[in-house]
Amino acid sequence: MDTLKQNIILFDLDGTLTDSMEGVIRSVQYMQEKMGMRVWEFEELRFIVGPPLIESFTKELAMELPKAEKAVEVFRERYTTVGLFENKVFPGIMELLEELKKKGKRMAVATSKKEDQAVRILEHFGIAPYLEVIGGDAREIGRDTKAKVIEYVLETMGAAKDDVIMVGDRKFDIIGAHALGLPCIAVEWGYGDRAEFEAHDADIIASTTEDVAKLF
């Protein structure tokens, strides 16, 4: 396979760079308890990691929008103080970023997590220095979908679309990238699986960080 020519690589955060599952799920359980709901078991809530919370709360937990908005506020009571750092960098990620940096690649993050939280996490784990831009959810100004986050990152970087590729672990990354005409590498070490990637026409499926490094 020929090496990919894109010079700009956008990474998702949760499930791609860091394993944030514990902090997210524990904080959802906290929300359920505080709001008098049945507290779901950890395994029942694995689906919640990755998509925008408001979407998961309205669609998967069947909340009306006002209740879902309140639920997000309660979730953040715990997540912003405790859950944020119940998190770890996936094995091989730092080596991947270092190798891509040596190859002259420009890197950024495009995540559905609130932008200020993403910045705190990426700074905490020493990933931020590799990134030109950290773009995240800012629904207060209308940046409330993955595609809008990616578009914001591209605009901030002054990037031409034909020089950009997305790397993520869920269908939302593929859908968001494709909405802007960008290819997407779907990675199997996160929270999605090959069936999901194939169903949403991922351009490339990579099993390991080493596999991603070899693509460039």
GROMACS .gro file of C-alpha atoms in nm, residues 9 11 95-107 212-213 216:
model
   18
    9ILE     CA    1  -0.394   1.449   1.087
   11PHE     CA    2  -0.743   1.283   1.607
   95GLU     CA    3   0.523   0.687   2.030
   96LEU     CA    4   0.279   0.737   1.739
   97LEU     CA    5   0.263   1.113   1.793
   98GLU     CA    6   0.641   1.136   1.819
   99GLU     CA    7   0.688   0.941   1.496
  100LEU     CA    8   0.433   1.151   1.308
  101LYS     CA    9   0.600   1.466   1.438
  102LYS     CA   10   0.937   1.343   1.306
  103LYS     CA   11   0.773   1.288   0.968
  104GLY     CA   12   0.667   1.652   0.968
  105LYS     CA   13   0.296   1.594   1.011
  106ARG     CA   14   0.071   1.866   1.154
  107MET     CA   15  -0.166   1.730   1.418
  212VAL     CA   16  -0.138   0.388   1.181
  213ALA     CA   17   0.225   0.501   1.186
  216PHE     CA   18   0.225   0.773   0.655
   0.00000   0.00000   0.00000
